[in-house]
mmCIF file with all atom_site columns, C-alpha atoms in Angstrom:
data_model
loop_
_atom_site.group_PDB
_atom_site.id
_atom_site.type_symbol
_atom_site.label_atom_id
_atom_site.label_alt_id
_atom_site.label_comp_id
_atom_site.label_asym_id
_atom_site.label_entity_id
_atom_site.label_seq_id
_atom_site.pdbx_PDB_ins_code
_atom_site.Cartn_x
_atom_site.Cartn_y
_atom_site.Cartn_z
_atom_site.occupancy
_atom_site.B_iso_or_equiv
_atom_site.pdbx_formal_charge
_atom_site.auth_seq_id
_atom_site.auth_comp_id
_atom_site.auth_asym_id
_atom_site.auth_atom_id
_atom_site.pdbx_PDB_model_num
ATOM 1   C CA . UNK M 1 1   ? -24.751 77.057 111.334 1.00 0.00 ? 1   UNK M CA 1
ATOM 2   C CA . UNK M 1 2   ? -28.209 75.887 112.434 1.00 0.00 ? 2   UNK M CA 1
ATOM 3   C CA . UNK M 1 3   ? -29.658 77.024 109.103 1.00 0.00 ? 3   UNK M CA 1
ATOM 4   C CA . UNK M 1 4   ? -26.907 75.230 107.204 1.00 0.00 ? 4   UNK M CA 1
ATOM 5   C CA . UNK M 1 5   ? -27.569 71.994 109.105 1.00 0.00 ? 5   UNK M CA 1
ATOM 6   C CA . UNK M 1 6   ? -31.309 72.328 108.472 1.00 0.00 ? 6   UNK M CA 1
ATOM 7   C CA . UNK M 1 7   ? -30.765 72.844 104.747 1.00 0.00 ? 7   UNK M CA 1
ATOM 8   C CA . UNK M 1 8   ? -28.431 69.838 104.555 1.00 0.00 ? 8   UNK M CA 1
ATOM 9   C CA . UNK M 1 9   ? -31.051 67.699 106.307 1.00 0.00 ? 9   UNK M CA 1
ATOM 10  C CA . UNK M 1 10  ? -33.751 68.899 103.886 1.00 0.00 ? 10  UNK M CA 1
ATOM 11  C CA . UNK M 1 11  ? -31.535 68.106 100.885 1.00 0.00 ? 11  UNK M CA 1
ATOM 12  C CA . UNK M 1 12  ? -30.743 64.606 102.178 1.00 0.00 ? 12  UNK M CA 1
ATOM 13  C CA . UNK M 1 13  ? -34.433 63.902 102.738 1.00 0.00 ? 13  UNK M CA 1
ATOM 14  C CA . UNK M 1 14  ? -35.339 65.275 99.300  1.00 0.00 ? 14  UNK M CA 1
ATOM 15  C CA . UNK M 1 15  ? -32.734 63.025 97.685  1.00 0.00 ? 15  UNK M CA 1
ATOM 16  C CA . UNK M 1 16  ? -34.106 60.029 99.612  1.00 0.00 ? 16  UNK M CA 1
ATOM 17  C CA . UNK M 1 17  ? -37.675 60.918 98.563  1.00 0.00 ? 17  UNK M CA 1
ATOM 18  C CA . UNK M 1 18  ? -36.559 61.268 94.934  1.00 0.00 ? 18  UNK M CA 1
ATOM 19  C CA . UNK M 1 19  ? -34.970 57.792 95.040  1.00 0.00 ? 19  UNK M CA 1
ATOM 20  C CA . UNK M 1 20  ? -38.110 56.345 96.611  1.00 0.00 ? 20  UNK M CA 1
ATOM 21  C CA . UNK M 1 21  ? -40.393 57.865 93.951  1.00 0.00 ? 21  UNK M CA 1
ATOM 22  C CA . UNK M 1 22  ? -38.159 56.633 91.132  1.00 0.00 ? 22  UNK M CA 1
ATOM 23  C CA . UNK M 1 23  ? -37.992 53.142 92.676  1.00 0.00 ? 23  UNK M CA 1
ATOM 24  C CA . UNK M 1 24  ? -41.788 52.982 93.036  1.00 0.00 ? 24  UNK M CA 1
ATOM 25  C CA . UNK M 1 25  ? -42.230 54.077 89.405  1.00 0.00 ? 25  UNK M CA 1
ATOM 26  C CA . UNK M 1 26  ? -39.707 51.462 88.247  1.00 0.00 ? 26  UNK M CA 1
ATOM 27  C CA . UNK M 1 27  ? -41.266 48.602 90.198  1.00 0.00 ? 27  UNK M CA 1
ATOM 28  C CA . UNK M 1 28  ? -44.738 49.608 88.953  1.00 0.00 ? 28  UNK M CA 1
ATOM 29  C CA . UNK M 1 29  ? -43.544 49.505 85.339  1.00 0.00 ? 29  UNK M CA 1
ATOM 30  C CA . UNK M 1 30  ? -41.864 46.145 85.917  1.00 0.00 ? 30  UNK M CA 1
ATOM 31  C CA . UNK M 1 31  ? -44.975 44.608 87.483  1.00 0.00 ? 31  UNK M CA 1
ATOM 32  C CA . UNK M 1 32  ? -47.118 45.852 84.566  1.00 0.00 ? 32  UNK M CA 1
ATOM 33  C CA . UNK M 1 33  ? -44.561 44.611 82.043  1.00 0.00 ? 33  UNK M CA 1
ATOM 34  C CA . UNK M 1 34  ? -44.034 48.136 80.747  1.00 0.00 ? 34  UNK M CA 1
ATOM 35  C CA . UNK M 1 35  ? -40.420 48.768 81.632  1.00 0.00 ? 35  UNK M CA 1
ATOM 36  C CA . UNK M 1 36  ? -38.633 50.108 78.551  1.00 0.00 ? 36  UNK M CA 1
ATOM 37  C CA . UNK M 1 37  ? -35.208 48.897 77.516  1.00 0.00 ? 37  UNK M CA 1
ATOM 38  C CA . UNK M 1 38  ? -32.965 50.946 75.234  1.00 0.00 ? 38  UNK M CA 1
ATOM 39  C CA . UNK M 1 39  ? -30.963 48.062 73.753  1.00 0.00 ? 39  UNK M CA 1
ATOM 40  C CA . UNK M 1 40  ? -27.675 48.949 72.112  1.00 0.00 ? 40  UNK M CA 1
ATOM 41  C CA . UNK M 1 41  ? -24.234 47.532 71.476  1.00 0.00 ? 41  UNK M CA 1
ATOM 42  C CA . UNK M 1 42  ? -22.291 47.988 74.707  1.00 0.00 ? 42  UNK M CA 1
ATOM 43  C CA . UNK M 1 43  ? -19.228 46.943 76.671  1.00 0.00 ? 43  UNK M CA 1
ATOM 44  C CA . UNK M 1 44  ? -20.268 45.491 80.032  1.00 0.00 ? 44  UNK M CA 1
ATOM 45  C CA . UNK M 1 45  ? -16.823 46.215 81.526  1.00 0.00 ? 45  UNK M CA 1
ATOM 46  C CA . UNK M 1 46  ? -17.218 49.920 80.736  1.00 0.00 ? 46  UNK M CA 1
ATOM 47  C CA . UNK M 1 47  ? -20.575 49.889 82.528  1.00 0.00 ? 47  UNK M CA 1
ATOM 48  C CA . UNK M 1 48  ? -18.917 48.174 85.528  1.00 0.00 ? 48  UNK M CA 1
ATOM 49  C CA . UNK M 1 49  ? -16.290 50.930 85.712  1.00 0.00 ? 49  UNK M CA 1
ATOM 50  C CA . UNK M 1 50  ? -19.005 53.599 85.571  1.00 0.00 ? 50  UNK M CA 1
ATOM 51  C CA . UNK M 1 51  ? -20.970 51.850 88.345  1.00 0.00 ? 51  UNK M CA 1
ATOM 52  C CA . UNK M 1 52  ? -17.842 51.714 90.527  1.00 0.00 ? 52  UNK M CA 1
ATOM 53  C CA . UNK M 1 53  ? -17.145 55.406 89.906  1.00 0.00 ? 53  UNK M CA 1
ATOM 54  C CA . UNK M 1 54  ? -20.665 56.251 91.151  1.00 0.00 ? 54  UNK M CA 1
ATOM 55  C CA . UNK M 1 55  ? -19.857 54.512 94.447  1.00 0.00 ? 55  UNK M CA 1
ATOM 56  C CA . UNK M 1 56  ? -16.357 55.967 94.970  1.00 0.00 ? 56  UNK M CA 1
ATOM 57  C CA . UNK M 1 57  ? -17.336 58.456 97.731  1.00 0.00 ? 57  UNK M CA 1
ATOM 58  C CA . UNK M 1 58  ? -19.048 55.647 99.689  1.00 0.00 ? 58  UNK M CA 1
ATOM 59  C CA . UNK M 1 59  ? -16.064 53.331 99.130  1.00 0.00 ? 59  UNK M CA 1
ATOM 60  C CA . UNK M 1 60  ? -13.647 55.954 100.492 1.00 0.00 ? 60  UNK M CA 1
ATOM 61  C CA . UNK M 1 61  ? -15.948 56.772 103.407 1.00 0.00 ? 61  UNK M CA 1
ATOM 62  C CA . UNK M 1 62  ? -15.946 53.172 104.596 1.00 0.00 ? 62  UNK M CA 1
ATOM 63  C CA . UNK M 1 63  ? -12.296 52.483 103.730 1.00 0.00 ? 63  UNK M CA 1
ATOM 64  C CA . UNK M 1 64  ? -13.289 49.537 101.559 1.00 0.00 ? 64  UNK M CA 1
ATOM 65  C CA . UNK M 1 65  ? -10.528 47.743 99.648  1.00 0.00 ? 65  UNK M CA 1
ATOM 66  C CA . UNK M 1 66  ? -11.950 47.123 96.190  1.00 0.00 ? 66  UNK M CA 1
ATOM 67  C CA . UNK M 1 67  ? -10.561 44.238 94.121  1.00 0.00 ? 67  UNK M CA 1
ATOM 68  C CA . UNK M 1 68  ? -11.733 44.410 90.511  1.00 0.00 ? 68  UNK M CA 1
ATOM 69  C CA . UNK M 1 69  ? -11.124 41.527 88.087  1.00 0.00 ? 69  UNK M CA 1
ATOM 70  C CA . UNK M 1 70  ? -12.533 42.192 84.618  1.00 0.00 ? 70  UNK M CA 1
ATOM 71  C CA . UNK M 1 71  ? -12.201 39.466 81.992  1.00 0.00 ? 71  UNK M CA 1
ATOM 72  C CA . UNK M 1 72  ? -11.956 40.172 78.280  1.00 0.00 ? 72  UNK M CA 1
ATOM 73  C CA . UNK M 1 73  ? -15.599 40.180 77.168  1.00 0.00 ? 73  UNK M CA 1
ATOM 74  C CA . UNK M 1 74  ? -17.345 40.357 73.798  1.00 0.00 ? 74  UNK M CA 1
ATOM 75  C CA . UNK M 1 75  ? -19.543 43.343 73.124  1.00 0.00 ? 75  UNK M CA 1
ATOM 76  C CA . UNK M 1 76  ? -23.157 42.600 73.977  1.00 0.00 ? 76  UNK M CA 1
ATOM 77  C CA . UNK M 1 77  ? -26.640 43.959 73.345  1.00 0.00 ? 77  UNK M CA 1
ATOM 78  C CA . UNK M 1 78  ? -28.078 45.584 76.468  1.00 0.00 ? 78  UNK M CA 1
ATOM 79  C CA . UNK M 1 79  ? -29.449 48.708 78.075  1.00 0.00 ? 79  UNK M CA 1
ATOM 80  C CA . UNK M 1 80  ? -26.294 50.413 79.334  1.00 0.00 ? 80  UNK M CA 1
ATOM 81  C CA . UNK M 1 81  ? -28.070 52.715 81.809  1.00 0.00 ? 81  UNK M CA 1
ATOM 82  C CA . UNK M 1 82  ? -30.255 49.975 83.278  1.00 0.00 ? 82  UNK M CA 1
ATOM 83  C CA . UNK M 1 83  ? -27.411 47.465 83.669  1.00 0.00 ? 83  UNK M CA 1
ATOM 84  C CA . UNK M 1 84  ? -25.280 50.167 85.287  1.00 0.00 ? 84  UNK M CA 1
ATOM 85  C CA . UNK M 1 85  ? -28.218 50.791 87.673  1.00 0.00 ? 85  UNK M CA 1
ATOM 86  C CA . UNK M 1 86  ? -28.265 47.086 88.621  1.00 0.00 ? 86  UNK M CA 1
ATOM 87  C CA . UNK M 1 87  ? -24.512 46.903 89.190  1.00 0.00 ? 87  UNK M CA 1
ATOM 88  C CA . UNK M 1 88  ? -24.449 50.151 91.157  1.00 0.00 ? 88  UNK M CA 1
ATOM 89  C CA . UNK M 1 89  ? -27.187 48.793 93.421  1.00 0.00 ? 89  UNK M CA 1
ATOM 90  C CA . UNK M 1 90  ? -25.358 45.497 93.997  1.00 0.00 ? 90  UNK M CA 1
ATOM 91  C CA . UNK M 1 91  ? -22.040 47.242 94.661  1.00 0.00 ? 91  UNK M CA 1
ATOM 92  C CA . UNK M 1 92  ? -23.723 49.725 97.010  1.00 0.00 ? 92  UNK M CA 1
ATOM 93  C CA . UNK M 1 93  ? -25.335 46.881 98.969  1.00 0.00 ? 93  UNK M CA 1
ATOM 94  C CA . UNK M 1 94  ? -22.008 45.044 99.249  1.00 0.00 ? 94  UNK M CA 1
ATOM 95  C CA . UNK M 1 95  ? -20.309 48.149 100.645 1.00 0.00 ? 95  UNK M CA 1
ATOM 96  C CA . UNK M 1 96  ? -23.241 49.037 102.888 1.00 0.00 ? 96  UNK M CA 1
ATOM 97  C CA . UNK M 1 97  ? -23.287 45.676 104.657 1.00 0.00 ? 97  UNK M CA 1
ATOM 98  C CA . UNK M 1 98  ? -19.509 45.247 104.868 1.00 0.00 ? 98  UNK M CA 1
ATOM 99  C CA . UNK M 1 99  ? -17.421 46.174 107.914 1.00 0.00 ? 99  UNK M CA 1
ATOM 100 C CA . UNK M 1 100 ? -15.337 49.322 107.517 1.00 0.00 ? 100 UNK M CA 1
ATOM 101 C CA . UNK M 1 101 ? -11.940 48.542 106.005 1.00 0.00 ? 101 UNK M CA 1
ATOM 102 C CA . UNK M 1 102 ? -12.962 45.157 104.622 1.00 0.00 ? 102 UNK M CA 1
ATOM 103 C CA . UNK M 1 103 ? -12.705 43.921 101.021 1.00 0.00 ? 103 UNK M CA 1
ATOM 104 C CA . UNK M 1 104 ? -15.244 43.791 98.193  1.00 0.00 ? 104 UNK M CA 1
ATOM 105 C CA . UNK M 1 105 ? -14.524 41.802 95.024  1.00 0.00 ? 105 UNK M CA 1
ATOM 106 C CA . UNK M 1 106 ? -16.064 42.662 91.641  1.00 0.00 ? 106 UNK M CA 1
ATOM 107 C CA . UNK M 1 107 ? -15.633 40.276 88.705  1.00 0.00 ? 107 UNK M CA 1
ATOM 108 C CA . UNK M 1 108 ? -16.799 39.750 85.139  1.00 0.00 ? 108 UNK M CA 1
ATOM 109 C CA . UNK M 1 109 ? -16.413 36.636 83.008  1.00 0.00 ? 109 UNK M CA 1
ATOM 110 C CA . UNK M 1 110 ? -18.164 34.532 80.411  1.00 0.00 ? 110 UNK M CA 1
ATOM 111 C CA . UNK M 1 111 ? -19.922 31.279 81.283  1.00 0.00 ? 111 UNK M CA 1
ATOM 112 C CA . UNK M 1 112 ? -18.320 27.967 80.343  1.00 0.00 ? 112 UNK M CA 1
ATOM 113 C CA . UNK M 1 113 ? -20.681 27.585 77.395  1.00 0.00 ? 113 UNK M CA 1
ATOM 114 C CA . UNK M 1 114 ? -19.639 31.016 76.121  1.00 0.00 ? 114 UNK M CA 1
ATOM 115 C CA . UNK M 1 115 ? -23.255 32.076 75.655  1.00 0.00 ? 115 UNK M CA 1
ATOM 116 C CA . UNK M 1 116 ? -23.563 34.488 78.587  1.00 0.00 ? 116 UNK M CA 1
ATOM 117 C CA . UNK M 1 117 ? -21.611 37.237 80.299  1.00 0.00 ? 117 UNK M CA 1
ATOM 118 C CA . UNK M 1 118 ? -21.442 37.018 84.072  1.00 0.00 ? 118 UNK M CA 1
ATOM 119 C CA . UNK M 1 119 ? -21.110 39.758 86.702  1.00 0.00 ? 119 UNK M CA 1
ATOM 120 C CA . UNK M 1 120 ? -20.500 39.151 90.407  1.00 0.00 ? 120 UNK M CA 1
ATOM 121 C CA . UNK M 1 121 ? -19.859 41.192 93.539  1.00 0.00 ? 121 UNK M CA 1
ATOM 122 C CA . UNK M 1 122 ? -18.669 39.548 96.744  1.00 0.00 ? 122 UNK M CA 1
ATOM 123 C CA . UNK M 1 123 ? -18.503 40.979 100.246 1.00 0.00 ? 123 UNK M CA 1
ATOM 124 C CA . UNK M 1 124 ? -17.350 39.544 103.568 1.00 0.00 ? 124 UNK M CA 1
ATOM 125 C CA . UNK M 1 125 ? -20.043 41.138 105.702 1.00 0.00 ? 125 UNK M CA 1
ATOM 126 C CA . UNK M 1 126 ? -22.968 39.890 107.743 1.00 0.00 ? 126 UNK M CA 1
ATOM 127 C CA . UNK M 1 127 ? -24.272 37.366 105.203 1.00 0.00 ? 127 UNK M CA 1
ATOM 128 C CA . UNK M 1 128 ? -27.854 36.213 104.666 1.00 0.00 ? 128 UNK M CA 1
ATOM 129 C CA . UNK M 1 129 ? -29.753 33.320 106.221 1.00 0.00 ? 129 UNK M CA 1
ATOM 130 C CA . UNK M 1 130 ? -31.620 30.737 104.121 1.00 0.00 ? 130 UNK M CA 1
ATOM 131 C CA . UNK M 1 131 ? -34.917 32.305 105.241 1.00 0.00 ? 131 UNK M CA 1
ATOM 132 C CA . UNK M 1 132 ? -33.624 35.746 104.297 1.00 0.00 ? 132 UNK M CA 1
ATOM 133 C CA . UNK M 1 133 ? -32.704 34.617 100.784 1.00 0.00 ? 133 UNK M CA 1
ATOM 134 C CA . UNK M 1 134 ? -36.359 33.800 100.094 1.00 0.00 ? 134 UNK M CA 1
ATOM 135 C CA . UNK M 1 135 ? -37.334 37.434 100.692 1.00 0.00 ? 135 UNK M CA 1
ATOM 136 C CA . UNK M 1 136 ? -34.452 39.119 98.880  1.00 0.00 ? 136 UNK M CA 1
ATOM 137 C CA . UNK M 1 137 ? -35.923 39.835 95.460  1.00 0.00 ? 137 UNK M CA 1
ATOM 138 C CA . UNK M 1 138 ? -39.458 40.621 96.615  1.00 0.00 ? 138 UNK M CA 1
ATOM 139 C CA . UNK M 1 139 ? -40.691 44.252 96.489  1.00 0.00 ? 139 UNK M CA 1
ATOM 140 C CA . UNK M 1 140 ? -40.617 46.148 99.800  1.00 0.00 ? 140 UNK M CA 1
ATOM 141 C CA . UNK M 1 141 ? -38.993 43.151 101.479 1.00 0.00 ? 141 UNK M CA 1
ATOM 142 C CA . UNK M 1 142 ? -36.149 43.839 103.905 1.00 0.00 ? 142 UNK M CA 1
ATOM 143 C CA . UNK M 1 143 ? -34.370 41.058 105.770 1.00 0.00 ? 143 UNK M CA 1
ATOM 144 C CA . UNK M 1 144 ? -33.660 43.197 108.810 1.00 0.00 ? 144 UNK M CA 1
ATOM 145 C CA . UNK M 1 145 ? -35.927 46.262 108.924 1.00 0.00 ? 145 UNK M CA 1
ATOM 146 C CA . UNK M 1 146 ? -34.014 47.903 111.772 1.00 0.00 ? 146 UNK M CA 1
ATOM 147 C CA . UNK M 1 147 ? -30.677 47.541 109.969 1.00 0.00 ? 147 UNK M CA 1
ATOM 148 C CA . UNK M 1 148 ? -32.201 48.757 106.704 1.00 0.00 ? 148 UNK M CA 1
ATOM 149 C CA . UNK M 1 149 ? -33.509 51.866 108.439 1.00 0.00 ? 149 UNK M CA 1
ATOM 150 C CA . UNK M 1 150 ? -30.068 52.464 109.914 1.00 0.00 ? 150 UNK M CA 1
ATOM 151 C CA . UNK M 1 151 ? -28.229 51.981 106.611 1.00 0.00 ? 151 UNK M CA 1
ATOM 152 C CA . UNK M 1 152 ? -30.916 53.354 104.287 1.00 0.00 ? 152 UNK M CA 1
ATOM 153 C CA . UNK M 1 153 ? -32.854 51.681 101.500 1.00 0.00 ? 153 UNK M CA 1
ATOM 154 C CA . UNK M 1 154 ? -36.378 51.235 100.217 1.00 0.00 ? 154 UNK M CA 1
ATOM 155 C CA . UNK M 1 155 ? -36.550 47.456 99.914  1.00 0.00 ? 155 UNK M CA 1
ATOM 156 C CA . UNK M 1 156 ? -37.048 47.834 96.143  1.00 0.00 ? 156 UNK M CA 1
ATOM 157 C CA . UNK M 1 157 ? -33.511 47.788 94.719  1.00 0.00 ? 157 UNK M CA 1
ATOM 158 C CA . UNK M 1 158 ? -33.144 44.028 94.298  1.00 0.00 ? 158 UNK M CA 1
ATOM 159 C CA . UNK M 1 159 ? -36.709 43.609 92.983  1.00 0.00 ? 159 UNK M CA 1
ATOM 160 C CA . UNK M 1 160 ? -35.958 46.267 90.343  1.00 0.00 ? 160 UNK M CA 1
ATOM 161 C CA . UNK M 1 161 ? -32.622 44.588 89.545  1.00 0.00 ? 161 UNK M CA 1
ATOM 162 C CA . UNK M 1 162 ? -34.420 41.276 89.012  1.00 0.00 ? 162 UNK M CA 1
ATOM 163 C CA . UNK M 1 163 ? -36.922 42.921 86.654  1.00 0.00 ? 163 UNK M CA 1
ATOM 164 C CA . UNK M 1 164 ? -34.161 44.572 84.620  1.00 0.00 ? 164 UNK M CA 1
ATOM 165 C CA . UNK M 1 165 ? -32.119 41.372 84.322  1.00 0.00 ? 165 UNK M CA 1
ATOM 166 C CA . UNK M 1 166 ? -35.221 39.372 83.353  1.00 0.00 ? 166 UNK M CA 1
ATOM 167 C CA . UNK M 1 167 ? -35.931 41.981 80.643  1.00 0.00 ? 167 UNK M CA 1
ATOM 168 C CA . UNK M 1 168 ? -32.464 41.073 79.309  1.00 0.00 ? 168 UNK M CA 1
ATOM 169 C CA . UNK M 1 169 ? -33.478 37.371 79.277  1.00 0.00 ? 169 UNK M CA 1
ATOM 170 C CA . UNK M 1 170 ? -30.997 36.794 82.086  1.00 0.00 ? 170 UNK M CA 1
ATOM 171 C CA . UNK M 1 171 ? -31.036 35.605 85.684  1.00 0.00 ? 171 UNK M CA 1
ATOM 172 C CA . UNK M 1 172 ? -29.875 37.001 89.022  1.00 0.00 ? 172 UNK M CA 1
ATOM 173 C CA . UNK M 1 173 ? -29.116 35.088 92.206  1.00 0.00 ? 173 UNK M CA 1
ATOM 174 C CA . UNK M 1 174 ? -27.230 35.113 95.498  1.00 0.00 ? 174 UNK M CA 1
ATOM 175 C CA . UNK M 1 175 ? -24.934 32.737 97.367  1.00 0.00 ? 175 UNK M CA 1
ATOM 176 C CA . UNK M 1 176 ? -24.529 33.553 101.036 1.00 0.00 ? 176 UNK M CA 1
ATOM 177 C CA . UNK M 1 177 ? -24.255 32.273 104.587 1.00 0.00 ? 177 UNK M CA 1
ATOM 178 C CA . UNK M 1 178 ? -24.743 34.175 107.822 1.00 0.00 ? 178 UNK M CA 1
ATOM 179 C CA . UNK M 1 179 ? -21.502 35.631 109.126 1.00 0.00 ? 179 UNK M CA 1
ATOM 180 C CA . UNK M 1 180 ? -19.580 34.671 105.978 1.00 0.00 ? 180 UNK M CA 1
ATOM 181 C CA . UNK M 1 181 ? -20.558 37.345 103.468 1.00 0.00 ? 181 UNK M CA 1
ATOM 182 C CA . UNK M 1 182 ? -22.520 37.252 100.231 1.00 0.00 ? 182 UNK M CA 1
ATOM 183 C CA . UNK M 1 183 ? -21.950 36.948 96.486  1.00 0.00 ? 183 UNK M CA 1
ATOM 184 C CA . UNK M 1 184 ? -24.527 38.388 94.106  1.00 0.00 ? 184 UNK M CA 1
ATOM 185 C CA . UNK M 1 185 ? -24.460 37.297 90.472  1.00 0.00 ? 185 UNK M CA 1
ATOM 186 C CA . UNK M 1 186 ? -26.263 38.010 87.262  1.00 0.00 ? 186 UNK M CA 1
ATOM 187 C CA . UNK M 1 187 ? -25.805 36.561 83.802  1.00 0.00 ? 187 UNK M CA 1
ATOM 188 C CA . UNK M 1 188 ? -27.248 37.789 80.530  1.00 0.00 ? 188 UNK M CA 1
ATOM 189 C CA . UNK M 1 189 ? -27.066 36.236 77.051  1.00 0.00 ? 189 UNK M CA 1
ATOM 190 C CA . UNK M 1 190 ? -24.562 37.606 74.568  1.00 0.00 ? 190 UNK M CA 1
ATOM 191 C CA . UNK M 1 191 ? -27.235 37.026 71.950  1.00 0.00 ? 191 UNK M CA 1
ATOM 192 C CA . UNK M 1 192 ? -30.448 38.948 72.565  1.00 0.00 ? 192 UNK M CA 1
ATOM 193 C CA . UNK M 1 193 ? -33.888 38.796 71.021  1.00 0.00 ? 193 UNK M CA 1
ATOM 194 C CA . UNK M 1 194 ? -35.063 42.354 70.574  1.00 0.00 ? 194 UNK M CA 1
ATOM 195 C CA . UNK M 1 195 ? -38.635 42.769 69.302  1.00 0.00 ? 195 UNK M CA 1
ATOM 196 C CA . UNK M 1 196 ? -38.680 39.075 68.369  1.00 0.00 ? 196 UNK M CA 1
ATOM 197 C CA . UNK M 1 197 ? -35.657 39.460 66.097  1.00 0.00 ? 197 UNK M CA 1
ATOM 198 C CA . UNK M 1 198 ? -32.439 37.852 67.229  1.00 0.00 ? 198 UNK M CA 1
ATOM 199 C CA . UNK M 1 199 ? -29.435 40.132 67.440  1.00 0.00 ? 199 UNK M CA 1
ATOM 200 C CA . UNK M 1 200 ? -26.272 38.182 66.543  1.00 0.00 ? 200 UNK M CA 1
ATOM 201 C CA . UNK M 1 201 ? -23.193 37.707 68.662  1.00 0.00 ? 201 UNK M CA 1
ATOM 202 C CA . UNK M 1 202 ? -21.086 40.845 68.407  1.00 0.00 ? 202 UNK M CA 1
ATOM 203 C CA . UNK M 1 203 ? -17.382 40.982 69.156  1.00 0.00 ? 203 UNK M CA 1
ATOM 204 C CA . UNK M 1 204 ? -14.826 43.742 68.964  1.00 0.00 ? 204 UNK M CA 1
ATOM 205 C CA . UNK M 1 205 ? -13.128 43.772 65.573  1.00 0.00 ? 205 UNK M CA 1
ATOM 206 C CA . UNK M 1 206 ? -9.930  44.867 67.310  1.00 0.00 ? 206 UNK M CA 1
#
């Protein structure tokens, strides 16, 4: 039993170290402007579903009630793996800082102008102060270091998310108040310029 517990601890620490190394490599590439994007035709809603599936064990563990509202979206040009990484990080954060048994809302839509797709995740957890918002998307910045140590995290996830969304010519932001929860959003254009050549609006022929 002692050996089993020791092995489980080693595996958890190895997984944490692996995440840290990958995060450091990603943020280094972003800061040098060398992050690679594999742009392709994709369905953002499918990527949302995949991101949710990755978090299912954590969702069950905390007894989170997930409300998912996916609008009918056009197909877009994007890096499916990288956008799934961003959404998984945002969903994980929402669950992590939510009370057990509370609700998390995930939504997709298009903007009023019809030029962008929009993703949002809302929690009803601890919220973020105005001072905390200024630090959110900075590398190695954690609003509450003691809480981050307790709940895990490298302080790089949101900085990486910002770099990925910016590589898609999009923007990412947060709306929050202490004690009232947080909503994280990102929007990316339906039209993309890939290697200085504009990729046209693509919609499902069905």
